[in-house]
XYZ file of C-alpha atoms in Angstrom:
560
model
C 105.610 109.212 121.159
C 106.294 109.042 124.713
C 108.648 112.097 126.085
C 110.955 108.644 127.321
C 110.899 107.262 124.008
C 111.490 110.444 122.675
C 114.655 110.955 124.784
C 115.952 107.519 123.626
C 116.392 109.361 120.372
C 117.670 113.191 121.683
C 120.612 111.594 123.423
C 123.867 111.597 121.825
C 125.027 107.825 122.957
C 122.689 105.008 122.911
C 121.474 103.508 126.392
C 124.543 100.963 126.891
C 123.752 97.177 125.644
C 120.644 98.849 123.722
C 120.287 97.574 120.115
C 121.667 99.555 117.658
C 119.419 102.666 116.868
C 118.770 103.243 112.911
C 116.494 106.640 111.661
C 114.925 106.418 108.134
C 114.323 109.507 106.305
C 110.865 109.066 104.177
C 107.849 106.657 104.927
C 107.702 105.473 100.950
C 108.010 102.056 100.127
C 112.045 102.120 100.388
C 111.709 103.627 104.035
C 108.835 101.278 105.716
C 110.542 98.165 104.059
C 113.909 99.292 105.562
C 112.158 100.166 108.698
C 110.377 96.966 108.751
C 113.726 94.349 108.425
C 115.576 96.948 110.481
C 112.991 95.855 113.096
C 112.896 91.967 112.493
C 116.569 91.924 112.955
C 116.585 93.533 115.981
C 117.661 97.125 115.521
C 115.766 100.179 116.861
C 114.314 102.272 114.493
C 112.254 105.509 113.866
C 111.017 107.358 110.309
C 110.759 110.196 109.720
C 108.259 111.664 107.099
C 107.615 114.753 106.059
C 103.973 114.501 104.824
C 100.417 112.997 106.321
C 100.367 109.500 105.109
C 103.172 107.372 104.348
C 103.634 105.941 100.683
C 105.417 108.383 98.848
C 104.715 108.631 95.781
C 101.855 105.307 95.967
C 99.330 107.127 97.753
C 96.105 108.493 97.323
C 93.816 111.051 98.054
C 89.556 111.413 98.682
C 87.464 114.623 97.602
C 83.548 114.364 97.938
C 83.758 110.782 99.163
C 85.418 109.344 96.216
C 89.198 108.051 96.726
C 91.878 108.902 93.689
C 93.970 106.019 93.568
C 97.634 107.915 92.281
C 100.137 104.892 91.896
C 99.843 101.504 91.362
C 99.152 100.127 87.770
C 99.861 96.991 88.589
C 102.143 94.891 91.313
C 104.882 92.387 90.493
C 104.622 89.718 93.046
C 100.801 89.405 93.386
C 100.733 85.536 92.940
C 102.330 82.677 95.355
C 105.352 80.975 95.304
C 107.897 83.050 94.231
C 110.777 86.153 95.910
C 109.029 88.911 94.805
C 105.452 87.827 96.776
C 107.588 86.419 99.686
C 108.881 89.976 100.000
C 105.254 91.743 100.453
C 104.728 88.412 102.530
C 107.301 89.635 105.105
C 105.829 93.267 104.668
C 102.344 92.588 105.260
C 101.372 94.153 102.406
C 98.975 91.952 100.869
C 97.620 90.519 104.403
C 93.996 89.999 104.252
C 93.327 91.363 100.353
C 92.147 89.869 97.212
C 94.026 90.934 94.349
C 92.283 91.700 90.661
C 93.619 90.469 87.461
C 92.999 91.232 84.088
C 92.951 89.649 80.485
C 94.534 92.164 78.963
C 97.569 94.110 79.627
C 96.214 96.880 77.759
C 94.107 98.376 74.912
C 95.383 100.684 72.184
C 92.738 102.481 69.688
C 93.428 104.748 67.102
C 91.353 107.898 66.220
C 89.380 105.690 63.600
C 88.534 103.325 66.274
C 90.616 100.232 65.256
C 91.890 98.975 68.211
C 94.318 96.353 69.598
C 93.984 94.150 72.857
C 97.240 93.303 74.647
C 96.136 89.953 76.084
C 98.496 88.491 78.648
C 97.957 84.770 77.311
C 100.209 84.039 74.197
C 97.862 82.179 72.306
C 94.847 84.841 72.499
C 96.874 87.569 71.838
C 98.481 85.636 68.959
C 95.170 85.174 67.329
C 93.980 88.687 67.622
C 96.954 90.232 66.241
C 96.399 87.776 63.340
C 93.366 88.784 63.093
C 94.304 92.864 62.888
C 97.297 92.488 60.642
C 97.349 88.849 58.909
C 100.309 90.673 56.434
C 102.188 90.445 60.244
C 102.227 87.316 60.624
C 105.968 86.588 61.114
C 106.568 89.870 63.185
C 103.416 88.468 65.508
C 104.289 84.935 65.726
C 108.062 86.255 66.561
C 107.008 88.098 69.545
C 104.367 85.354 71.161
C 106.279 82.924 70.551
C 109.103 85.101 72.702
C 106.227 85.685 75.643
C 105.480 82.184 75.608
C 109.182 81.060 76.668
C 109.120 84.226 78.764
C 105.903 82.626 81.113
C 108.143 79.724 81.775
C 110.622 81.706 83.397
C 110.581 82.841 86.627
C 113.570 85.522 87.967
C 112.776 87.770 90.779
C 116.153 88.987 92.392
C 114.349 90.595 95.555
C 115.704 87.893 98.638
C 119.488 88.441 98.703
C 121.765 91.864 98.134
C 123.804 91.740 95.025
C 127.030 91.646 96.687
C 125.875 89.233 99.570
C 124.666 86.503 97.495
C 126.083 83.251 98.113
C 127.698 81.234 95.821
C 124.163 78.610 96.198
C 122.586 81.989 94.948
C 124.649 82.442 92.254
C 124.053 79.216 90.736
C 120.543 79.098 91.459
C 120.253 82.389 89.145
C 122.881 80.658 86.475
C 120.433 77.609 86.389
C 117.648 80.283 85.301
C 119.204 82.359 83.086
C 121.834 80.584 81.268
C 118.800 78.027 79.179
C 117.571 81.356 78.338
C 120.639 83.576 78.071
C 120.522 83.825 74.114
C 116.284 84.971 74.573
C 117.141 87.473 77.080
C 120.639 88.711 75.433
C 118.326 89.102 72.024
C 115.360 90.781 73.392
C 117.226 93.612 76.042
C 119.318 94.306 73.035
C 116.452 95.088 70.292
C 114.878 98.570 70.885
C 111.064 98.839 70.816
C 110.691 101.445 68.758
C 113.027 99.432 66.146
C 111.067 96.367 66.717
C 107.671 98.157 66.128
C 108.614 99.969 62.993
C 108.956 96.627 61.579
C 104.391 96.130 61.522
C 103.259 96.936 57.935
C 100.072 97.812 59.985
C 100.224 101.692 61.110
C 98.432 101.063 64.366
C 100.362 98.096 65.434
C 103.806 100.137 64.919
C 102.006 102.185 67.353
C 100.182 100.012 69.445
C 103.044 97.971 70.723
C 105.395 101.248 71.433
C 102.386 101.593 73.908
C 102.119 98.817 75.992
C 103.070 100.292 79.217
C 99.998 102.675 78.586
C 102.120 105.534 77.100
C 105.547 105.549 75.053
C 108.899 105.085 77.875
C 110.979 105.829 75.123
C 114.369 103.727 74.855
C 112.527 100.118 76.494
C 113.691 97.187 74.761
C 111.496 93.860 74.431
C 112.311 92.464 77.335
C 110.858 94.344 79.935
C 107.249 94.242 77.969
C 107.480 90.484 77.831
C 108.500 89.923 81.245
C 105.809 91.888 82.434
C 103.249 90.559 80.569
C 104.666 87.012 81.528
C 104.004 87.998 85.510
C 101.025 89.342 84.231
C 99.478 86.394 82.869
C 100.497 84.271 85.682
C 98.402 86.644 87.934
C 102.000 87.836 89.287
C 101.141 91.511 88.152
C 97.536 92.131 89.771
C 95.836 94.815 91.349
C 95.504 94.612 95.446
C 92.713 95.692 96.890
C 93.024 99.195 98.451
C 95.436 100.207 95.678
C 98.451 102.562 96.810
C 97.147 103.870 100.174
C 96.506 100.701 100.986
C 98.987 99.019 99.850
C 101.023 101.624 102.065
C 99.001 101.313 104.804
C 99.393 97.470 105.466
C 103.089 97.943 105.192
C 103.145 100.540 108.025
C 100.801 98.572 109.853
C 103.270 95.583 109.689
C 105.703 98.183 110.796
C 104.369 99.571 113.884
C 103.102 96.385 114.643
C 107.142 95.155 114.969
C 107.934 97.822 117.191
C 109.235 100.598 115.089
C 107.693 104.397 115.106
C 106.882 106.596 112.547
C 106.735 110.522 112.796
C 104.779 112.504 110.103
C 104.756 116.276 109.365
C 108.912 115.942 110.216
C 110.692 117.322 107.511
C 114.548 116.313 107.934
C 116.513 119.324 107.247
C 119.686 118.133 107.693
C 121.842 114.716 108.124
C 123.991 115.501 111.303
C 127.572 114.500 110.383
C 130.574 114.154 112.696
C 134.309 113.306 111.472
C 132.649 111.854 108.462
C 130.360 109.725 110.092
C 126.278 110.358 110.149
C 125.000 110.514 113.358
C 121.608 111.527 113.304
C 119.611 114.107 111.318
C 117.825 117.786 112.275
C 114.566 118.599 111.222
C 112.676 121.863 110.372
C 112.845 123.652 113.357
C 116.143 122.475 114.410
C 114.838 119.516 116.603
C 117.766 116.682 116.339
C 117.762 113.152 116.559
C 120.335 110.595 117.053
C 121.299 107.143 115.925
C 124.054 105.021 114.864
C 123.087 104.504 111.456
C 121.000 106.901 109.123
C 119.139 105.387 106.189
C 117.787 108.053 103.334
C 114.817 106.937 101.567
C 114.197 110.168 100.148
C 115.067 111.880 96.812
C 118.322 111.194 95.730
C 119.210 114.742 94.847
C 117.778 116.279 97.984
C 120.052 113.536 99.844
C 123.143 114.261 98.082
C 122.943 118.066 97.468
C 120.508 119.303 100.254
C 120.961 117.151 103.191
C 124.320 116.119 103.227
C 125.970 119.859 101.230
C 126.820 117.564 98.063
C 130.157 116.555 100.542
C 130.340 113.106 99.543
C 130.288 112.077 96.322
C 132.397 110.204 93.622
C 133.057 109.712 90.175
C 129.328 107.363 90.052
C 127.417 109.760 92.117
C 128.840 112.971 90.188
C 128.096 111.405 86.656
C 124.348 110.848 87.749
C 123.963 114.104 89.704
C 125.753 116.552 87.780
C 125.638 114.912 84.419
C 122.609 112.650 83.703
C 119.770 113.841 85.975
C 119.209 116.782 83.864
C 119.876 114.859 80.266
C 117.143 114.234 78.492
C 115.518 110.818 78.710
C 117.573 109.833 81.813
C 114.803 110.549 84.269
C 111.220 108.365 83.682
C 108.550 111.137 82.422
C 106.687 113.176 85.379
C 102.553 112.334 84.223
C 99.165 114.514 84.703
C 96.657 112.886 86.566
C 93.484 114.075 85.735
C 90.351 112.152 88.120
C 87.287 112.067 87.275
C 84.419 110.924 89.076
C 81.093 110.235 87.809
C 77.869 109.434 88.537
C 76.276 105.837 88.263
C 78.061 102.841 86.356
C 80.874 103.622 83.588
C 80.542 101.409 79.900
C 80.338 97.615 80.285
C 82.065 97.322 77.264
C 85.417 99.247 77.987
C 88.519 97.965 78.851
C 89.795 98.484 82.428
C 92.807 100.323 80.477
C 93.189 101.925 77.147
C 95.497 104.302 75.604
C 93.867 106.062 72.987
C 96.022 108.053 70.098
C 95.436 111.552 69.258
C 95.588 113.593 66.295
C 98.204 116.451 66.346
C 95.429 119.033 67.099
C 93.729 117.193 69.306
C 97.253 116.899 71.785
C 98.097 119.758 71.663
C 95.418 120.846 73.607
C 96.622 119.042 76.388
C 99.044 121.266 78.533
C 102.706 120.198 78.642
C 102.047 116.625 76.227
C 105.263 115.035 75.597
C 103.245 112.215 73.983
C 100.086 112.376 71.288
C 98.326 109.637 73.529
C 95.741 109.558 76.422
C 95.623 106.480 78.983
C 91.971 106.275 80.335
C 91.827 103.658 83.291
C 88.348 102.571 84.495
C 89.231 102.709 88.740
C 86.324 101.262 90.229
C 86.826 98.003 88.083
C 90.778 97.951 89.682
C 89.000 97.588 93.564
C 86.377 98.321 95.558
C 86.125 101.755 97.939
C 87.574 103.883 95.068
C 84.217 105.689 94.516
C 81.287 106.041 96.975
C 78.126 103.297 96.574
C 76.458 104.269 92.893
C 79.084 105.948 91.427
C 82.448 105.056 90.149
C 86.040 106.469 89.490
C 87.922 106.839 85.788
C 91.882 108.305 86.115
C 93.173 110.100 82.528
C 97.055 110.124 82.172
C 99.170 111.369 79.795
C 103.269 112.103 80.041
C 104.160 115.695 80.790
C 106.854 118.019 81.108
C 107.381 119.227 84.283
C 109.591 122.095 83.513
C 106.494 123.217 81.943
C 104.006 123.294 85.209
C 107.018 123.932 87.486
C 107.962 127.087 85.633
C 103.823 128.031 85.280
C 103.229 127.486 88.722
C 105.899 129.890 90.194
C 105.618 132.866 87.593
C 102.231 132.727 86.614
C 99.985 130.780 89.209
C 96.684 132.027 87.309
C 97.729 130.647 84.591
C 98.928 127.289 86.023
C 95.451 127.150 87.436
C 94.087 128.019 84.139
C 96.084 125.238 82.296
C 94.635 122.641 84.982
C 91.101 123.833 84.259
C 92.263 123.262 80.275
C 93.081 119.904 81.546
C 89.709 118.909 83.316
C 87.943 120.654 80.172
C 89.375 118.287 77.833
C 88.801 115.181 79.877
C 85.212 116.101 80.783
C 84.729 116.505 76.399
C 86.703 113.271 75.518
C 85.443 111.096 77.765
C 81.715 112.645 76.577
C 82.263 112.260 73.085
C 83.375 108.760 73.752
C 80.835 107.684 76.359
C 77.444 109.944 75.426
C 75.745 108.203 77.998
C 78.437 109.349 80.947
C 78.520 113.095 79.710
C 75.880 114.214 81.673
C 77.178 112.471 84.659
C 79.919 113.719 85.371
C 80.519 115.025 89.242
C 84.209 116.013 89.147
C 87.147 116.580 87.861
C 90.687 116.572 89.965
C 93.526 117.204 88.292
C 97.329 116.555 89.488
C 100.511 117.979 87.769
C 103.582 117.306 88.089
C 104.595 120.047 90.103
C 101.953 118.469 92.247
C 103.857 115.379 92.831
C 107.208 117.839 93.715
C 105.311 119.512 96.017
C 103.864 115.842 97.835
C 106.971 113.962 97.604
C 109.853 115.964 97.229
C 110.520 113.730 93.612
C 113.193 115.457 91.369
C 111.266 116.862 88.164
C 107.856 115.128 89.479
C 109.443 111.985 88.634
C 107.669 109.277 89.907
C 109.525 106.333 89.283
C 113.262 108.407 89.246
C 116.053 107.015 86.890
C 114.513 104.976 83.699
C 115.710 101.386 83.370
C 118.028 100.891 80.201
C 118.881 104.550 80.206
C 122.734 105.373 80.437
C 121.895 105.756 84.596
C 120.607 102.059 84.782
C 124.487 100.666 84.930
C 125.480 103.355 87.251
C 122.286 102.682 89.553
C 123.591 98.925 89.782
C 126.910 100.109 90.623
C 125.390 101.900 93.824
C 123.550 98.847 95.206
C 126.063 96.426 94.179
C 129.367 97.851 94.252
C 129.054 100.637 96.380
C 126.504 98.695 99.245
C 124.131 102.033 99.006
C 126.912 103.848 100.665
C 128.431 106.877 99.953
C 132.309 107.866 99.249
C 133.703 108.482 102.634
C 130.637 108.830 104.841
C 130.191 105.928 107.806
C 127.466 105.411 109.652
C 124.705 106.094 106.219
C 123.071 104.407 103.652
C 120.349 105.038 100.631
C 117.041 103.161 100.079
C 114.693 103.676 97.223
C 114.608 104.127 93.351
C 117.210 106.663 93.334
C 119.651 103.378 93.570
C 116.964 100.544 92.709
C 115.676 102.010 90.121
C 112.007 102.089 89.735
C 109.021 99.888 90.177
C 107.190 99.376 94.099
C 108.702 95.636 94.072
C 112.501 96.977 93.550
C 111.631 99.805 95.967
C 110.591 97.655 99.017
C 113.981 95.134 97.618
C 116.287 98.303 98.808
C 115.184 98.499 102.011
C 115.938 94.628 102.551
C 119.550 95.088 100.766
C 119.691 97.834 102.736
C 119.543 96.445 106.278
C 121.675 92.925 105.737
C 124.215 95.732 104.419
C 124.179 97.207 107.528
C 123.772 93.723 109.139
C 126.700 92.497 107.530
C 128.769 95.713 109.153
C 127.613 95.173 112.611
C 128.272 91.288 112.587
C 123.904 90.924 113.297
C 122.420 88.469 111.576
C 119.871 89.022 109.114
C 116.192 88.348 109.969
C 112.918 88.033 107.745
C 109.452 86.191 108.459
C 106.307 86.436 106.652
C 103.839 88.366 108.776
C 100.498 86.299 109.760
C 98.166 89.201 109.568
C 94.721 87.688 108.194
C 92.033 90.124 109.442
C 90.317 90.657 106.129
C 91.121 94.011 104.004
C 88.804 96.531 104.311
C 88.236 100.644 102.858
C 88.904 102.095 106.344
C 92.349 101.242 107.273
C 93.259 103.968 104.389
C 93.136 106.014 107.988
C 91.426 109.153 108.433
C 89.867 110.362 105.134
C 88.314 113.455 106.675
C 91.520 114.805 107.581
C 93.097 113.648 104.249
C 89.902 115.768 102.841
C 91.474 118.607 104.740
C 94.482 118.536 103.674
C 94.273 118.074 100.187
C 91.722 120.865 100.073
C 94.171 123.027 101.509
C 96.798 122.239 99.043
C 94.711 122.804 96.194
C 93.740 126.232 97.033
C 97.135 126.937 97.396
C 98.612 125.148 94.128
């Protein structure tokens, strides 16, 4: 930055008539989208971020030319004509990419081999389940004949701020949801794990609890319908470039409308002056000043670190002091293990399956919270994930982080030792599955969650924060709806992010859009959003500079 631009920012008082100056803490999702409407509405705005690359927690990293895709699964708002696509539309995030979509939602096999395929159209999915448990019938027919009414439905409440909708909104969303209100009453309100332990068929009573790849624990129906709904209307794809990428275009669409982002600039503290924020300090004790502060950061490190847990209330305090340590509040922290390999991977596979383990067989894996292993075949998600020849698989499995956080600060031989238990297991399952891959395998990188602490600053590694339908989801709503994403006696600052979203990239990027026609609303500015025109087709190197990213990470692993 220029030393004048710079200045704009060191000065106490903004430049009188200037636009109203607004710094974002964190280039994730939340903080570029926030950034980005901040911008189109005509504010003045700078991140700051305390890592490399911006994303957060959707990122990536390369080692020996292949590129470890960390985040994205798959991305509500892939397909046209609905609020969740217009959103990356205004963000730029999809400019210029094709976007991959699958038959199947997933693939669940048992240590037999029997093995179910999640397909995202009703009818085929109908007929295979038939075919695996024909003594299911009525529990099958029950729940296709739920995802077909759930493909006719379309409700994406991205455009509008809860408490800004207009009464036009309001009915628009009645019109949805009240045809459907006794469909979506019954399905949030029956349990998964209830619904599953209904299948005669062992594997299916398993199987369906792991949908979403692993177990969430507490889901009802409806999110796995609605999902697989989007997903079989192409509306929950893969983009090409994956997380990075997905980042990337985002901050390109940023910078592009003006706005600046400053990496390796840790905020320290958010400056506060008769209960107003006015700017924040980073390491070093560098400050900067605005009129409005935005935190799309941790929610803990916001509320107890950088603003001395001063302003709470009786919402904040029940989710800070009482729920983010209760079990099965926060979404499960994952290991990542990456493996590359050598030459093409088995035609046969699906792009995704979850394969159950025997008790012995987890408990080899460090920290399991789940008997299950998600194996993900990369290079089929995009291309650039592995170098020409070769191609990229990503193992998953839930994991305590209490577990690695503890290892890795009392016993880092140990911790290193677990992670090599980790790659060891991969290297043999993946062998005894695939014979033909065994002897192809190049490498094995492993992430914990202590890993993901360490990157992102995310309480207990989690990556998505606060699970939906937990005892946190009604308080969450409460801070975006009721609250505006303001805090109990603090002016001048707002939160962005799944601390008060909740989780999921879509309902990330939606906070920093609430979050500025909030802050509109307050300084009497109206609200502006256009689609960005960026066509210049997609390509592997705007992910930025790999070497350095090589650098980095090399450098962080020899000191994890």
């Amino acid at each position: 930055m220029r030393r004048e631009e710079d200045t704009e920012w060191t000065r106490r008082e903004p430049a009188p008539g200037s636009p109203p100056r607004v710094i974002v803490v964190g280039a994730g999702m939340a903080g570029l989208s926030t950034g980005c409407y901040a911008q189109m509405s005509g504010m003045r705005t700078r991140i700051f971020e305390k890592h490399v690359l911006p994303g957060g927690c959707c990122t990536a990293w390369s080692r020996d030319g292949y590129l470890f895709d960390y985040c994205i699964e798959w991305l509500i708002g892939t397909a046209e004509g609905n609020d969740a696509h217009q959103v990356w539309r205004e963000l730029g995030a999809l400019d210029g990419k094709t976007v991959t979509n699958f038959e199947l939602f997933n693939k669940v096999t048992d240590e037999s081999g029997r093995s179910v395929l999640f397909y995202n159209d009703p009818g085929r999915l109908e007929a295979h389940l038939l075919e695996v448990s024909p003594a299911d019938a009525r529990l099958i027919r029950s729940f296709c004949r739920d995802l077909r009414r759930f493909t006719e439905i379309e409700l994406y409440p991205f455009l509008t701020a809860p408490a800004l909708r207009t009464v036009r909104e309001k009915a628009a969303t009645l019109r949805t949801v009240l045809p459907a209100f006794r469909l979506f009453w019954r399905t949030a309100a029956t349990p998964m794990h209830r619904f599953a332990d209904r299948f005669e068929d062992p594997l299916l009573r398993k199987a369906f609890r792991n949908i979403f790849f692993q177990d969430p624990e507490g889901f009802p129906l409806l999110p796995y319908l609605f999902n697989m709904a989007a997903a079989h209307h192409g509306n929950a794809g893969f983009p090409q470039g994956g997380s990075l990428g997905l980042a990337r275009s985002v901050e390109e669409r940023y910078t592009s409308l003006g706005g600046t982002v400053s990496y390796r600039a840790r905020t320290e503290k958010i400056l506060v002056e008769n209960d107003r924020a006015i700017g924040v300090e980073l390491r070093g004790g560098r400050r900067y000043y605005a009129e409005h502060v935005v935190s799309a950061c941790d929610g803990h490190t916001t509320i107890r670190g950088l603003l001395d847990g001063k302003y709470t209330g009786p919402r904040v305090d029940k989710l800070y002091d009482e729920l983010l340590e209760s079990p099965g509040t926060l979404f499960p922290a994952v290991v990542s293990a990456f493996v590359g390999v050598e030459g093409p991977l088995p035609e046969a596979d699906a792009h995704s399956t979850t394969y159950l383990l025997g008790a012995e067989e987890a408990a080899a894996l460090p920290g399991a919270l789940q008997d299950s292993l998600v194996v993900q075949l990369r290079s089929r998600y995009s291309d650039g994930f592995a170098p020409p020849g070769k191609s990229v698989v990503h193992c998953t499995y839930f994991s305590d982080y209490t577990h690695w956080a503890d290892l890795r600060r009392t016993d880092r031989r140990r911790y290193r030792e677990e992670k090599r238990q980790v790659a060891d297991f991969v290297r043999t399952f993946l062998g005894r599955r695939w014979p033909e891959v065994a002897g192809r395998i190049e490498l094995v990188d492993v992430a914990t969650p202590a890993t993901t602490r360490r990157y992102t600053g995310n309480h207990n590694g989690s990556i998505l924060a606060w699970k939906a339908f937990s005892d946190a989801d009604d308080l969450a709503a409460g801070l975006v709806g009721k609250d505006r994403m303001r805090l109990p006696g603090l002016a001048g600052f707002s939160m962005a992010g799944q601390w008060v979203g909740m989780g999921g990239l879509i309902r990330a990027a939606s906070t920093g859009r609430f979050a500025v026609q909030y802050l509109c609303a307050e300084l009497g500015l109206p609200f502006r959003a256009h689609e960005s025109t960026g066509t210049e087709p997609w390509h592997p190197g705007r992910l930025g500079r790999l070497p350095q990213l090589d650098r980095w990470y090399a450098k962080e692993r020899r000191g994890s």
